[in-house]
Amino acid sequence: MADDRFQAIVEEIYEKFKIYGVTRKEIESRLKLLLYEFKVPEEEAKKTIINGLRKNYNIAKSDLKPPLTKISEIEPNKWVSLKAKVIQLWEPNSPAIAQTGLIGDETGTARFVVWAKANKKRLEEGKCYLFERVVIDEFMGLKSVKVTSASEVKEINENIEVKEEKAEVEVVGALIAIQQNSGLLQSCKICGRVVKAGVCIEHGKVETNDILRTRCVLDDGERIYDLILNEDNIKALTGIGLKEARKLAEEHLDRGIVLLEIKKKLLGRYLRVQGELRFRSLTANKVEFYRPKILEEVEKVLREAEA
Amino acid sequence: MIRSAKREVAKRLFSKEFNSSKYKVGGEGEKEAVYVLTPLGLRCNRVFIVGVLLEKEEVKPDSDMWRIRITDPMGSFLGFVSKFQPEALDSLADINPPEIVSVTAKAKLLERNDRSLPLLRPENINVSDFETRDYWVLETAKATLKRIKALEMGEDKIVLEKYNPNLEDFRKAVIDVLMKLREEQTVIEDESEEEEDKDLGFELDEEIIDLSDFEIGD
Ligand SMILES: [Zn+2]
């Protein structure tokens, strides 16, 4: 057995019993005995040690689960249980990872990783789960919740309101889709909602303002962002501002032409966006076409590949 | 607002990897998407490609079903566009090969008898440019090398068993593409330097030109 696997089992048992004064050493020597001398299967050895310790220290089974913790309070190297909502799934960049993404509760958000070896049912975006016996670690200053084979994950029938957190980010990705409700639109003068044919769902027939906005999907090959471009962003990229958009629409007697023009200029292009990320909604402060130094990058990748 | 619908990431891969795909995964349960499993272990449902549209041909007259071929540095992708992809169909009408295009597409695997045919169902097609294409090649090369590395670590048993891929062959193909790109990029840089030289030469010439050679004034 690999050394780190051995240590992981020791750690898992230790976390359960440390509040009762059990030492790692005690666990290690029992585990060694069972695994290496008696060649007992891993799961059996674990169960035996846990049962033995429970008997010795007179602990009820129900007391053994790690405490239910809020995300704002999790700390690296601790085993905990959490109730959280899966906010977003990202693309795992290693086959050792079954799923990865972002979870959240009323107190905040954290990354999570489900190891492929954990062999768990797949989590779904938007659903809430009880994560039992998960271990916390830290990667580049971000707390991350690991679901291992020791963990249990159950879907729960309650809705967790996630505390929204904003982050300043810089993202490079391809703009791969532009969604409905983009282009030269009309908004209700009373509530600001986008209206169709001058009719607001709340206020009926209303006076409107022209607005220029684009909702699109930025995709970096591993993660997706819902990107919202405002009038300034659109103008910076395409040269089409509100004034130009109105003129286009008048010339063609069709507001749809604005969206077509924007699509022609933006779809399939790489953008660099500096902005505010909330879950996966990215609001651009600054946006530009991405112009990397390709030769430098190519040489770097070649050096790595040939090494 | 949190949207619960899961949108698939658009994967970057070269035609060589895509066209060697023989298996599908997923599709268990109603909601789970079907993925094309490539020999380098990529599970793709949606892809993003920047390449040259070389052919565009109506499958049958007036069928409004178009067969397209888009090349990348390793070969070409086969795709079909029909009325079920209205956006792609609309923009394809205005694009005439050869032309650099970017394509977001669903990845499909047609299975007939013992054969399987990987193909694309474009969601949108747009005219692009060389700079975007070059960056796509770079990005795709990086992603491919990453997959090769993961397989070398033995991290994806299913793929290793199903395909037993020749990783050296794929690595060599990626390195060739990168070397070609480096060569092209070097030429581009030289050309822009040459242009600077020319400008400089012209200015120098101007200084030596005897103005009396010109008829100035009336
Ligand atoms: Zn209103």
CSV table of C-alpha atoms in Angstrom, one decimal, chain A residues 6-195:
chain,number,residue,atom,x,y,z
A,6,PHE,CA,-1.7,4.5,4.8
A,7,GLN,CA,-1.4,8.0,6.2
A,8,ALA,CA,-4.8,9.0,4.9
A,9,ILE,CA,-6.4,6.1,6.8
A,10,VAL,CA,-4.6,7.0,9.9
A,11,GLU,CA,-5.6,10.6,9.5
A,12,GLU,CA,-9.2,9.7,8.9
A,13,ILE,CA,-9.4,7.6,12.1
A,14,TYR,CA,-7.4,10.1,14.1
A,15,GLU,CA,-9.9,12.9,13.1
A,16,LYS,CA,-12.7,10.9,14.5
A,17,PHE,CA,-11.1,10.1,17.8
A,18,LYS,CA,-8.6,12.8,18.6
A,19,ILE,CA,-11.1,14.6,20.8
A,20,TYR,CA,-11.0,11.5,23.0
A,21,GLY,CA,-7.3,11.7,23.4
A,22,VAL,CA,-6.3,8.9,20.9
A,23,THR,CA,-2.9,9.4,19.4
A,24,ARG,CA,-1.8,8.9,15.8
A,25,LYS,CA,0.9,6.5,17.0
A,26,GLU,CA,-1.7,4.2,18.6
A,27,ILE,CA,-3.7,4.1,15.3
A,28,GLU,CA,-0.6,3.6,13.2
A,29,SER,CA,0.7,0.6,15.2
A,30,ARG,CA,-2.7,-1.1,15.1
A,31,LEU,CA,-3.1,-0.4,11.4
A,32,LYS,CA,0.4,-1.8,10.6
A,33,LEU,CA,-0.3,-4.9,12.5
A,34,LEU,CA,-3.6,-5.6,10.7
A,35,LEU,CA,-2.5,-4.6,7.3
A,36,TYR,CA,1.1,-5.8,7.1
A,37,GLU,CA,1.2,-8.7,9.5
A,38,PHE,CA,-2.2,-10.2,9.1
A,39,LYS,CA,-2.8,-9.0,5.6
A,40,VAL,CA,-6.3,-7.9,6.4
A,41,PRO,CA,-8.1,-5.9,3.6
A,42,GLU,CA,-8.0,-2.2,4.1
A,43,GLU,CA,-11.7,-1.6,4.8
A,44,GLU,CA,-11.8,-4.5,7.3
A,45,ALA,CA,-8.7,-3.1,9.1
A,46,LYS,CA,-10.3,0.3,9.3
A,47,LYS,CA,-13.6,-1.0,10.6
A,48,THR,CA,-11.8,-3.1,13.2
A,49,ILE,CA,-9.7,-0.3,14.6
A,50,ILE,CA,-12.7,2.1,14.7
A,51,ASN,CA,-14.9,-0.5,16.5
A,52,GLY,CA,-12.0,-1.3,18.9
A,53,LEU,CA,-11.5,2.3,19.8
A,54,ARG,CA,-15.2,2.9,20.2
A,55,LYS,CA,-15.4,0.1,22.6
A,56,ASN,CA,-12.3,1.2,24.5
A,57,TYR,CA,-13.5,4.8,24.9
A,58,ASN,CA,-17.1,3.9,25.2
A,59,ILE,CA,-18.3,6.1,22.3
A,60,ALA,CA,-21.7,5.9,20.7
A,61,LYS,CA,-21.7,5.4,16.9
A,62,SER,CA,-23.7,8.6,16.3
A,63,ASP,CA,-21.1,10.7,18.0
A,64,LEU,CA,-18.4,9.8,15.5
A,65,LYS,CA,-19.5,11.9,12.6
A,66,PRO,CA,-17.4,15.1,12.1
A,67,PRO,CA,-19.3,18.2,13.1
A,68,LEU,CA,-21.6,20.0,10.7
A,69,THR,CA,-19.6,23.1,9.8
A,70,LYS,CA,-20.4,26.2,7.8
A,71,ILE,CA,-18.2,27.0,4.8
A,72,SER,CA,-16.9,30.3,6.3
A,73,GLU,CA,-15.5,28.2,9.2
A,74,ILE,CA,-13.8,25.4,7.4
A,75,GLU,CA,-10.1,25.0,7.9
A,76,PRO,CA,-7.4,23.2,6.0
A,77,ASN,CA,-6.6,19.6,7.1
A,78,LYS,CA,-9.9,19.2,9.0
A,79,TRP,CA,-12.5,16.6,8.5
A,80,VAL,CA,-16.0,18.1,8.6
A,81,SER,CA,-19.5,17.6,7.4
A,82,LEU,CA,-21.3,20.3,5.3
A,83,LYS,CA,-24.6,21.1,3.9
A,84,ALA,CA,-24.1,23.0,0.6
A,85,LYS,CA,-25.5,23.7,-2.8
A,86,VAL,CA,-23.6,22.8,-5.9
A,87,ILE,CA,-23.4,26.2,-7.7
A,88,GLN,CA,-21.4,25.2,-10.7
A,89,LEU,CA,-19.5,22.3,-12.2
A,90,TRP,CA,-16.2,22.9,-13.9
A,91,GLU,CA,-14.3,20.7,-16.3
A,92,PRO,CA,-11.9,18.4,-14.4
A,93,ASN,CA,-8.5,18.7,-16.0
A,94,SER,CA,-7.3,15.3,-14.7
A,95,PRO,CA,-9.0,11.9,-15.1
A,96,ALA,CA,-8.2,11.4,-11.4
A,97,ILE,CA,-10.9,13.9,-10.6
A,98,ALA,CA,-14.5,12.8,-11.2
A,99,GLN,CA,-16.1,16.2,-10.6
A,100,THR,CA,-15.0,19.6,-9.6
A,101,GLY,CA,-16.6,23.0,-9.2
A,102,LEU,CA,-18.0,25.4,-6.7
A,103,ILE,CA,-20.3,24.8,-3.7
A,104,GLY,CA,-21.9,27.3,-1.3
A,105,ASP,CA,-24.0,27.9,1.8
A,106,GLU,CA,-25.3,30.9,3.7
A,107,THR,CA,-21.8,31.9,4.7
A,108,GLY,CA,-19.8,31.6,1.5
A,109,THR,CA,-18.4,29.4,-1.2
A,110,ALA,CA,-15.6,27.0,-1.7
A,111,ARG,CA,-14.2,24.8,-4.4
A,112,PHE,CA,-14.8,21.1,-4.3
A,113,VAL,CA,-13.2,18.0,-5.8
A,114,VAL,CA,-14.7,14.5,-6.0
A,115,TRP,CA,-11.9,12.1,-6.6
A,116,ALA,CA,-12.6,9.5,-9.3
A,117,LYS,CA,-11.5,6.8,-6.8
A,118,ALA,CA,-14.2,7.9,-4.4
A,119,ASN,CA,-16.7,6.3,-6.8
A,120,LYS,CA,-19.6,8.6,-5.9
A,121,LYS,CA,-22.9,9.3,-7.6
A,122,ARG,CA,-22.6,12.4,-9.8
A,123,LEU,CA,-23.6,15.7,-8.3
A,124,GLU,CA,-25.8,18.1,-10.2
A,125,GLU,CA,-25.7,21.8,-10.5
A,126,GLY,CA,-28.4,23.6,-8.5
A,127,LYS,CA,-29.0,20.7,-6.1
A,128,CYS,CA,-28.2,20.6,-2.3
A,129,TYR,CA,-26.3,17.9,-0.6
A,130,LEU,CA,-25.1,16.8,2.8
A,131,PHE,CA,-21.4,16.1,2.5
A,132,GLU,CA,-20.3,13.9,5.4
A,133,ARG,CA,-16.6,13.2,6.4
A,134,VAL,CA,-15.1,15.5,3.8
A,135,VAL,CA,-11.6,16.8,4.2
A,136,ILE,CA,-10.5,20.4,3.7
A,137,ASP,CA,-7.3,21.5,2.0
A,138,GLU,CA,-6.0,24.6,0.6
A,139,PHE,CA,-4.7,25.3,-2.8
A,140,MET,CA,-3.2,28.7,-3.7
A,141,GLY,CA,-5.0,30.4,-0.9
A,142,LEU,CA,-8.4,28.9,-1.8
A,143,LYS,CA,-10.1,26.4,0.4
A,144,SER,CA,-11.1,23.3,-1.2
A,145,VAL,CA,-13.5,20.5,-0.1
A,146,LYS,CA,-12.3,17.0,-1.0
A,147,VAL,CA,-14.8,14.1,-1.3
A,148,THR,CA,-12.9,10.8,-0.8
A,149,SER,CA,-13.9,7.2,-0.6
A,150,ALA,CA,-14.3,7.8,3.2
A,151,SER,CA,-17.0,10.5,2.5
A,152,GLU,CA,-20.7,10.2,2.1
A,153,VAL,CA,-22.7,12.4,0.0
A,154,LYS,CA,-26.5,12.6,0.1
A,155,GLU,CA,-28.9,14.8,-1.7
A,156,ILE,CA,-31.1,16.8,0.7
A,157,ASN,CA,-34.5,18.1,0.2
A,158,GLU,CA,-34.0,21.7,1.3
A,159,ASN,CA,-32.9,24.8,-0.5
A,160,ILE,CA,-29.8,26.5,0.7
A,161,GLU,CA,-29.6,30.2,0.0
A,162,VAL,CA,-26.0,30.8,-1.1
A,163,LYS,CA,-24.3,34.0,0.0
A,164,GLU,CA,-23.2,35.7,-3.1
A,165,GLU,CA,-19.6,36.5,-3.3
A,166,LYS,CA,-17.9,38.8,-5.8
A,167,ALA,CA,-14.4,38.4,-7.1
A,168,GLU,CA,-12.3,40.5,-9.3
A,169,VAL,CA,-10.9,38.3,-12.1
A,170,GLU,CA,-9.2,38.3,-15.4
A,171,VAL,CA,-10.3,35.7,-17.9
A,172,VAL,CA,-9.2,34.8,-21.4
A,173,GLY,CA,-11.6,32.7,-23.4
A,174,ALA,CA,-13.4,32.2,-26.7
A,175,LEU,CA,-16.8,33.9,-27.1
A,176,ILE,CA,-18.7,30.9,-28.3
A,177,ALA,CA,-22.3,31.9,-28.1
A,178,ILE,CA,-24.5,35.0,-28.0
A,179,GLN,CA,-27.8,34.6,-26.3
A,180,GLN,CA,-31.3,35.9,-26.8
A,181,ASN,CA,-32.1,39.2,-25.3
A,182,SER,CA,-29.0,40.7,-26.8
A,183,GLY,CA,-28.4,43.6,-29.1
A,184,LEU,CA,-30.4,46.8,-29.4
A,185,LEU,CA,-33.2,46.3,-26.9
A,186,GLN,CA,-36.0,48.3,-25.3
A,187,SER,CA,-36.4,48.6,-21.5
A,188,CYS,CA,-39.4,49.7,-19.5
A,189,LYS,CA,-39.0,53.3,-18.3
A,190,ILE,CA,-40.6,52.4,-15.0
A,191,CYS,CA,-38.8,49.2,-13.9
A,192,GLY,CA,-36.0,48.8,-16.4
A,193,ARG,CA,-37.0,45.3,-17.6
A,194,VAL,CA,-36.4,44.4,-21.2
A,195,VAL,CA,-39.7,44.7,-23.0
